[in-house]
Coordinates of C-alpha atoms in Angstrom, one line a residue:
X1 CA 66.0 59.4 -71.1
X2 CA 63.8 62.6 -72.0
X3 CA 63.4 65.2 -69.4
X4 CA 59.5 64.1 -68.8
X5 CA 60.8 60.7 -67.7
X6 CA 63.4 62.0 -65.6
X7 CA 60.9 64.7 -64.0
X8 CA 58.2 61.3 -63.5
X9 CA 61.7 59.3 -62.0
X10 CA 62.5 62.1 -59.8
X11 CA 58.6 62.2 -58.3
X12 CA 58.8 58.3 -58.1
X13 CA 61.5 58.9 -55.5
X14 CA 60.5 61.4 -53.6
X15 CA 57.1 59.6 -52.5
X16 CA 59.3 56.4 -51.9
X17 CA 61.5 58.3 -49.2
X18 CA 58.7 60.5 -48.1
X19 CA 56.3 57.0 -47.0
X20 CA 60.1 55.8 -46.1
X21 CA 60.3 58.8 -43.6
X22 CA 56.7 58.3 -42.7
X23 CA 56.8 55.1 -41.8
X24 CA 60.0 55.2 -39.4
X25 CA 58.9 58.2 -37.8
X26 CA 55.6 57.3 -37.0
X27 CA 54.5 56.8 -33.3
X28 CA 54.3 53.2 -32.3
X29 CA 50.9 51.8 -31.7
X30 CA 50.2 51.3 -28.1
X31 CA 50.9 47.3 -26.7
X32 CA 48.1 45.7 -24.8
X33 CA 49.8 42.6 -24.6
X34 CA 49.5 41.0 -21.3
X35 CA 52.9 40.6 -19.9
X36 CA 53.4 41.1 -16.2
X37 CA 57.4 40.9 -16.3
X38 CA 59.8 43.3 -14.6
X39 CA 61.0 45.1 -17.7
X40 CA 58.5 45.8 -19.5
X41 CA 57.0 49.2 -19.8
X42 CA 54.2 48.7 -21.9
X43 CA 50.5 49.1 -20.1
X44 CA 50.5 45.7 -18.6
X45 CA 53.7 44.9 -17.7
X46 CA 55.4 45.4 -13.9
X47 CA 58.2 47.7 -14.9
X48 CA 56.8 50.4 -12.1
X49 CA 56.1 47.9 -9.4
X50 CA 59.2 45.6 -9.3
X51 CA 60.9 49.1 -9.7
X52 CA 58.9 49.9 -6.0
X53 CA 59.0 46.8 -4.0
X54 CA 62.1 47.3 -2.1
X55 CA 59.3 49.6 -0.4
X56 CA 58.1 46.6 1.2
X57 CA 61.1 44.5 2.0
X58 CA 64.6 46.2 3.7
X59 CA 66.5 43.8 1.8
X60 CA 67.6 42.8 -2.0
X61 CA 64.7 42.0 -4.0
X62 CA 66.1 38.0 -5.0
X63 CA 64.5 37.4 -9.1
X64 CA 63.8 33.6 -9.7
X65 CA 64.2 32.9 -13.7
X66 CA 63.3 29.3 -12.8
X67 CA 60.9 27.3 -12.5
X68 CA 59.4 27.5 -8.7
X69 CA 60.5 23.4 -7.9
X70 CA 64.3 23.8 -9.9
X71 CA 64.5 27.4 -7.7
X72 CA 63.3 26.2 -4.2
X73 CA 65.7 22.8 -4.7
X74 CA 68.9 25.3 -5.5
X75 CA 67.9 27.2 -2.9
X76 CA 68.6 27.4 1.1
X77 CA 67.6 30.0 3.0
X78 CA 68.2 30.7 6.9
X79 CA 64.9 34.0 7.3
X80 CA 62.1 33.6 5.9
X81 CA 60.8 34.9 2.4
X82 CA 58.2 36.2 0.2
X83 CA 57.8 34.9 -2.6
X84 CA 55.8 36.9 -5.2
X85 CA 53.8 35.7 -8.4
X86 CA 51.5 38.5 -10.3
X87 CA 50.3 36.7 -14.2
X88 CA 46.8 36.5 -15.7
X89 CA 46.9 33.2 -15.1
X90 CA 49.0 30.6 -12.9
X91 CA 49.4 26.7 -13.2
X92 CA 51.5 24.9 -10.7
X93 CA 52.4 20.8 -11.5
X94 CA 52.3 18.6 -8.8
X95 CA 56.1 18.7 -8.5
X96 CA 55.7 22.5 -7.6
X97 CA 52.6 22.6 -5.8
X98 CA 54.8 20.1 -3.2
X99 CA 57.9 22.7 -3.7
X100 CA 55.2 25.6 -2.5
X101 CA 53.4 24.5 0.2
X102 CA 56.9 22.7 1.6
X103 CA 58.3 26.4 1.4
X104 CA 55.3 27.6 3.5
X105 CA 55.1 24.8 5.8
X106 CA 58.7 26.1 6.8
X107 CA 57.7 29.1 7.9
X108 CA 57.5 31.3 4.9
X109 CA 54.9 33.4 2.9
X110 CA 53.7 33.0 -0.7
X111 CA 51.7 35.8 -2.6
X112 CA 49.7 35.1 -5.8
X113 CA 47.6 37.3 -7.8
X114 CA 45.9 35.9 -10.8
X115 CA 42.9 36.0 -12.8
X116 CA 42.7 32.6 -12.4
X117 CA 45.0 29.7 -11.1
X118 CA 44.7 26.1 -10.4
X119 CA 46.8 23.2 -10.4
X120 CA 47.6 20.7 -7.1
X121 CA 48.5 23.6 -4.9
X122 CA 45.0 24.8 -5.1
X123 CA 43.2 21.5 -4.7
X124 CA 45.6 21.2 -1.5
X125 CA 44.4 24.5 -0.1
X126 CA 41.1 23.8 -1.0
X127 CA 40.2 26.9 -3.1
X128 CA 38.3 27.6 -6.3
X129 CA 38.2 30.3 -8.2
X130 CA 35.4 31.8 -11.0
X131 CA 36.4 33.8 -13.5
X132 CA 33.1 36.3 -14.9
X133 CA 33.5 35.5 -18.6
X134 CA 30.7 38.2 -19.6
X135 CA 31.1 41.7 -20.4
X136 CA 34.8 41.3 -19.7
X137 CA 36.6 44.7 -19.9
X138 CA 33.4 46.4 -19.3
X139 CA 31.7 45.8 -16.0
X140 CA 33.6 47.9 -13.3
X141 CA 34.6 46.1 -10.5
X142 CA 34.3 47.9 -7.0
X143 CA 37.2 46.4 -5.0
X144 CA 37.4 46.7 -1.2
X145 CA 39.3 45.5 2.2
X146 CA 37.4 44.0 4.5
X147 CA 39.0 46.0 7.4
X148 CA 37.5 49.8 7.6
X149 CA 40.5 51.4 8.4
X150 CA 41.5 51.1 5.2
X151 CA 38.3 52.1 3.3
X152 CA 40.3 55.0 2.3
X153 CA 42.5 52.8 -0.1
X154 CA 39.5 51.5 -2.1
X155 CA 39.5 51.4 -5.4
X156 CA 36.8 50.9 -8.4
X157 CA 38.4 49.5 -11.8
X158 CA 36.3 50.7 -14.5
X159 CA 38.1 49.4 -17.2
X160 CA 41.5 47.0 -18.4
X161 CA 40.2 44.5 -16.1
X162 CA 39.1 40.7 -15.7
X163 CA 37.1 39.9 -12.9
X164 CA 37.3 36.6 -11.3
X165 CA 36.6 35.8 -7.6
X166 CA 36.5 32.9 -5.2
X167 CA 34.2 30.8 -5.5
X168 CA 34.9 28.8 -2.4
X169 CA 37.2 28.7 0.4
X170 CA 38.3 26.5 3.2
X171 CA 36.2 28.7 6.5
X172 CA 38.4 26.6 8.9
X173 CA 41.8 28.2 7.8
X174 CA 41.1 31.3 5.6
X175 CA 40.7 35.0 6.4
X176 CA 39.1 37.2 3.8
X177 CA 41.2 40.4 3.2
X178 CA 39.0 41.8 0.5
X179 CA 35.8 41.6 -1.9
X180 CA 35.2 42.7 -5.0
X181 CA 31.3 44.1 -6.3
X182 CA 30.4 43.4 -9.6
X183 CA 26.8 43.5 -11.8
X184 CA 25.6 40.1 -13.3
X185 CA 23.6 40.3 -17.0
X186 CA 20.5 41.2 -14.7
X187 CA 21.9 44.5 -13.3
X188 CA 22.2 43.4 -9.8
X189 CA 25.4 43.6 -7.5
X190 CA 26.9 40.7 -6.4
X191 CA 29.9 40.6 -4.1
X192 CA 33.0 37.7 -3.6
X193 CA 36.0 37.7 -1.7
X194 CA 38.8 38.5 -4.1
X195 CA 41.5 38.8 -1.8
X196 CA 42.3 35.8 1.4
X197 CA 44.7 34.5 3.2
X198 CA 45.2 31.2 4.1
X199 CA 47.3 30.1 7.1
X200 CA 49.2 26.7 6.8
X201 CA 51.8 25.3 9.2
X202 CA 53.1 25.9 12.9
X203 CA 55.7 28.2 11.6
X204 CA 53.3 31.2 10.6
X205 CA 53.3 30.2 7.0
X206 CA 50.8 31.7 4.6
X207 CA 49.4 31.7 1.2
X208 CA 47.9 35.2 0.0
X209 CA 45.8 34.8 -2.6
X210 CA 44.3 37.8 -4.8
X211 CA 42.2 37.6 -8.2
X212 CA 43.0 41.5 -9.5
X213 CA 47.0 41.1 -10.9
X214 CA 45.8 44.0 -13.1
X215 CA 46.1 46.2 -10.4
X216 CA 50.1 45.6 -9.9
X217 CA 50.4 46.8 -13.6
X218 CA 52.4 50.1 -15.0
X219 CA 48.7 51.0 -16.1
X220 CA 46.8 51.3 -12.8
X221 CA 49.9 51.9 -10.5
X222 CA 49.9 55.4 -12.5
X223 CA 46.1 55.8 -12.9
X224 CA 46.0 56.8 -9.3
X225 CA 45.1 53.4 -8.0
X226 CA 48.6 52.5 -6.4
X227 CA 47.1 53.1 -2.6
X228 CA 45.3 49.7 -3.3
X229 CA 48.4 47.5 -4.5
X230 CA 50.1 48.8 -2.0
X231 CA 47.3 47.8 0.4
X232 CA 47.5 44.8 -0.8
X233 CA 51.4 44.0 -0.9
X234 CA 51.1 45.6 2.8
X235 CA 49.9 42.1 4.2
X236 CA 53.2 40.4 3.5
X237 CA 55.5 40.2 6.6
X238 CA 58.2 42.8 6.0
X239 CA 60.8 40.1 4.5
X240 CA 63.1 39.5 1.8
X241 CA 60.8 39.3 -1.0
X242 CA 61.5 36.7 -3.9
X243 CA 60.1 38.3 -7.1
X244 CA 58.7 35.5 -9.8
X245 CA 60.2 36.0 -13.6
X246 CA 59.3 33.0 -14.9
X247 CA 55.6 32.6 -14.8
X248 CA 54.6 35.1 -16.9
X249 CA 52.6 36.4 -19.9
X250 CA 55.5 38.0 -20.9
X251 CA 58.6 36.2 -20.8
X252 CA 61.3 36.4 -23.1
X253 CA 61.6 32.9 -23.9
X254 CA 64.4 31.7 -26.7
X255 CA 63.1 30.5 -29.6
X256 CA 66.3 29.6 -31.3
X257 CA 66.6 25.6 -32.2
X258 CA 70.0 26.5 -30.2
X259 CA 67.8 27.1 -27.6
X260 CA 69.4 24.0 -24.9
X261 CA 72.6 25.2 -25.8
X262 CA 72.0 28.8 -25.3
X263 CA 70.1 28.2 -21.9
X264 CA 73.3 26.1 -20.1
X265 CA 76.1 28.4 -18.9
X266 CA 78.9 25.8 -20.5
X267 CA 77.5 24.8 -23.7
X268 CA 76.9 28.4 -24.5
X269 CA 80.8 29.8 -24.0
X270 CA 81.8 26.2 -25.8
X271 CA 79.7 27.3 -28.9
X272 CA 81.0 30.9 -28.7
X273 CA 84.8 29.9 -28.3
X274 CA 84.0 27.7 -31.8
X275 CA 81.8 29.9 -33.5
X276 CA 85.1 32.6 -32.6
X277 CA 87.6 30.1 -33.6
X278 CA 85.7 28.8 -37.3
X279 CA 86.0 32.3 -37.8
X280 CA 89.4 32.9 -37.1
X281 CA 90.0 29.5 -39.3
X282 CA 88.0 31.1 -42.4
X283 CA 90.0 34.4 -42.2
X284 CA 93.2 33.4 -41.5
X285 CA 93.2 30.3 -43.7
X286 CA 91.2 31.6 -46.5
X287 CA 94.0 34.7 -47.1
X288 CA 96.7 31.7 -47.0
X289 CA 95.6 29.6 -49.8
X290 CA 93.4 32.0 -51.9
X291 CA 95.4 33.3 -54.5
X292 CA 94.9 35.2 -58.2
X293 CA 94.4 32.4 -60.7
X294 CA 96.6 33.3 -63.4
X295 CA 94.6 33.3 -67.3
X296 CA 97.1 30.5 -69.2
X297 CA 96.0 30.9 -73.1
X298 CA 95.3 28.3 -75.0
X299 CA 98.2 26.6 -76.4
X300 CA 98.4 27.3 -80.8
X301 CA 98.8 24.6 -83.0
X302 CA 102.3 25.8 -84.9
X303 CA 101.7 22.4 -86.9
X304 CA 98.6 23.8 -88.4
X305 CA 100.3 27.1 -89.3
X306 CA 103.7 25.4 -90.7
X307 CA 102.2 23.3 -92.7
X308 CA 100.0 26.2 -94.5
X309 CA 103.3 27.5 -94.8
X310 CA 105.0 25.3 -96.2
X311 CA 102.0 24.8 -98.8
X312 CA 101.7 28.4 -99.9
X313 CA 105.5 28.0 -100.3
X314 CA 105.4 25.1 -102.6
X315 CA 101.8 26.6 -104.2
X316 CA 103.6 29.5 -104.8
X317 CA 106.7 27.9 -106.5
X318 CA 104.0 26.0 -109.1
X319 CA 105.8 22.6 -107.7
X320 CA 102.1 21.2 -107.9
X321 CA 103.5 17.5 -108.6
X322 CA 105.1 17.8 -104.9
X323 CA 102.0 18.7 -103.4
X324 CA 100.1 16.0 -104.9
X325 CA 102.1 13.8 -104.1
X326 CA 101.9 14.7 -100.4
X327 CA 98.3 15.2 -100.9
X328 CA 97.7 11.4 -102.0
X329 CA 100.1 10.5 -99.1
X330 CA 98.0 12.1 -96.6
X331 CA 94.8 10.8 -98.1
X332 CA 96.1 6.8 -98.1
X333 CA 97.2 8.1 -94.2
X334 CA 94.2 8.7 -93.5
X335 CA 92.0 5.3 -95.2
X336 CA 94.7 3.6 -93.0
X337 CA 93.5 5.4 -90.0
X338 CA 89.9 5.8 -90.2
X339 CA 89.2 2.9 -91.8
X340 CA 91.7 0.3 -91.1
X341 CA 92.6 -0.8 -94.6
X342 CA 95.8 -1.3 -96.7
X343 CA 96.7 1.0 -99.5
X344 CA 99.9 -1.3 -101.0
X345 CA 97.2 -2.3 -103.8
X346 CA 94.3 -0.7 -105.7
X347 CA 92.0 -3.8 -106.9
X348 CA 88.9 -3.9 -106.4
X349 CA 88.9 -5.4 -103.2
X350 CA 90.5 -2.3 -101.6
X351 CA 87.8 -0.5 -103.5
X352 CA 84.8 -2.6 -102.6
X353 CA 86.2 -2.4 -99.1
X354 CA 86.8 1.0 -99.0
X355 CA 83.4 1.9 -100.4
X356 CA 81.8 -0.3 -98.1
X357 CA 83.4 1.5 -94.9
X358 CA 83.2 5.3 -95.9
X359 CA 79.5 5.1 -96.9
X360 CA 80.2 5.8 -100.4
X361 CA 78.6 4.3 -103.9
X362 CA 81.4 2.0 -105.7
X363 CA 81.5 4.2 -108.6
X364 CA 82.4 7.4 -106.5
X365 CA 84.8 5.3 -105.0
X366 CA 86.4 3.7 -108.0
X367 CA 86.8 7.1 -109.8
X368 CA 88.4 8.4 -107.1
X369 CA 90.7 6.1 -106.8
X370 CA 91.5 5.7 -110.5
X371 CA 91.9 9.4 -110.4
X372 CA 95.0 8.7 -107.8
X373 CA 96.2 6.2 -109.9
X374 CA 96.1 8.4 -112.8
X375 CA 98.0 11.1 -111.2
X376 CA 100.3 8.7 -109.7
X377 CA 101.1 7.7 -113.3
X378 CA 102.6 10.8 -114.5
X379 CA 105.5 12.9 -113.7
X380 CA 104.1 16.3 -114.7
X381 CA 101.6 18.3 -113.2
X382 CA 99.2 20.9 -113.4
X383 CA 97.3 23.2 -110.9
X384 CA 94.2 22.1 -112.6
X385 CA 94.8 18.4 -111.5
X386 CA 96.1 19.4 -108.4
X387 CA 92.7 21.6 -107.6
X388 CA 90.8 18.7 -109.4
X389 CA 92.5 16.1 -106.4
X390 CA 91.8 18.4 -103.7
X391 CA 88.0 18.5 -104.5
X392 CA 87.6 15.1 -104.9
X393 CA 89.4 14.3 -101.4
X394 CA 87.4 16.9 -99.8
X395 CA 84.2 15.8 -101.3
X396 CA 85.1 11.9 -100.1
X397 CA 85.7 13.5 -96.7
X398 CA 82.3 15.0 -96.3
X399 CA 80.4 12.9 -96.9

């Protein structure tokens, strides 16, 4: 390689590891996703508030993983609880919706905030929501209590926001907490309860219901709005609060087609221990029975060699009437072995025969063998008649 194409290599390198280097380094673009869970960090997850909420509750913040019906059945509880769900959106089965309001009926509290939610629970409560499909992300919302003590803890989302609202409520049972002011596509304010509380029960059981979960995430809690969710979170009784991890944006969910053996406790260690123990085998076993092969050459055929041997020898000694002897004797071997014939007599059966079977004219075949006969004839010999043989045998051979 010349020193230009070295010099062009060398350059080909350096831009690889430089974009290499680039690349890695790098800042991350930023993650909009819509998440809501308890670890993330990203804009709109709820790293910051699950992080905060033993602020509203003296004891252990319990985490349900489950769904609400499997948690509620494996569940039994002697106080009464909050349970909390914040998601962009939030569909309860009819399974569930009986799991929820049986949980409330018994004295506790449930607090939802979603951009919209529906399902049997709703129908029960008798509640319907709107969502504002226009503009979304771009009409600010001015949010509000309903009580003016706490004007002071107003806020107006200007932007990461979907507005939805209630679009009906049941008067007879439900206290509005808080309203939200938005424009229409005409310009013109219109304001709905965003924020109610529904009593249900004789045991002081309550669904709170709120349509702004973008205000529980990392991105307003720091944007100075957290006097708000905190305003909001205040209207739970001051209990052990049950914090939701299943409904959300932003669960880790496994996506493995081991996924119903990784998600049960004894078929996940049972895979493990074999997984462990095929390994084990494969080490263990495989240095037991996997050895160096040995190279075995090919076995040499001393027949070949003595017998060249033992020609040159006689060849060299001029005993040519030996070796066409054993020539002719190897020759009627072989008509007796290839083609099945008898070589005690010469006529012109044997030749016809012999002809017929080795593909060859009559002629070629009768001179041939009258050429054996001839030789067979004398006593004396000479290399000339031995070399003169040897062709003609070959030449049968071939072809």
């Amino acid at each position: 390689m010349d020193k230009r194409s070295k010099v062009a290599l060398y350059i080909i390198g350096a831009v690889i590891v430089f974009m290499m280097v680039a690349e890695v380094t790098k800042p991350k673009a930023l993650n909009w996703r819509n998440s809501y869970s308890a670890v993330d960090k990203i804009p709109l997850g709820c790293y910051v508030l699950f992080n905060e909420l033993n602020t509203f509750s003296e004891d252990e913040i319990l985490v349900s993983e489950k769904s609400i019906y499997e948690y509620l059945k494996d569940e039994t509880f002697s106080e009464p609880k909050s349970l909390v769900f914040i998601n962009d959106h939030i569909n309860f089965g009819k399974e569930e919706s009986e799991a929820l309001i049986q949980f409330v009926e018994d004295g506790n509290t449930v607090f939802i905030s979603s951009t919209y939610f529906y399902g049997n629970v709703m129908d029960t409560l008798n509640v319907s929501v709107q969502r504002q499909y226009t503009n979304i992300y771009r009409k600010e919302a001015d949010t509000k209590f309903t009580s003016p003590s706490l004007k002071a803890n107003n806020r107006i989302y200007k932007d990461v926001i979907e507005n939805s609202f209630f679009e009906s409520v049941d008067t007879l049972r439900t206290t509005i907490l808080g309203t939200i002011t938005t424009q229409n596509d005409d310009e013109i304010d219109e304001t709905h309860a965003n924020f109610i509380k529904i009593d249900i029960g004789e045991n002081s059981g309550q669904f709170i219901l709120h349509t702004n979960p973008f205000a529980f995430t990392n991105y307003h809690l720091l944007d100075d709005k957290e006097d708000y969710a905190a305003t909001v979170l205040s209207y739970m009784p001051k209990q052990q609060i049950i914090w939701d991890n299943n409904y959300k944006s932003g669960r880790k969910v496994i996506t493995s087609p081991l996924r119903f053996i990784l998600s049960n406790s004894a078929l996940k260690w049972a895979f493990y221990i074999s997984m462990f123990g095929l390994i084990l085998f494969v080490i263990f076993r495989g240095k037991r029975t996997q050895r160096i092969i040995p190279v075995i050459n090919k076995l040499e055929n001393a027949t070949v060699d003595f017998t060249k041997t033992i020609g040159e020898l006689y060849y060299q000694h001029g005993d040519f009437s030996n070796i066409i002897e054993k020539k002719i004797q190897y020759f009627l071997e072989f008509v007796r072995t290839q083609y099945y014939l008898e070589t005690n007599q010469f006529n012109v059966s044997f030749i016809n025969k012999l002809a017929a079977k080795s593909n060859h004219t009559n002629e070629e075949t009768k001179a041939l063998v009258d050429y054996i006969l001839f030789l067979k004839s004398k006593t004396d010999h000479t290399e000339r008649e031995l070399i003169e043989l040897n062709k003609k045998i070959e030449h049968f051979k071939r072809t």
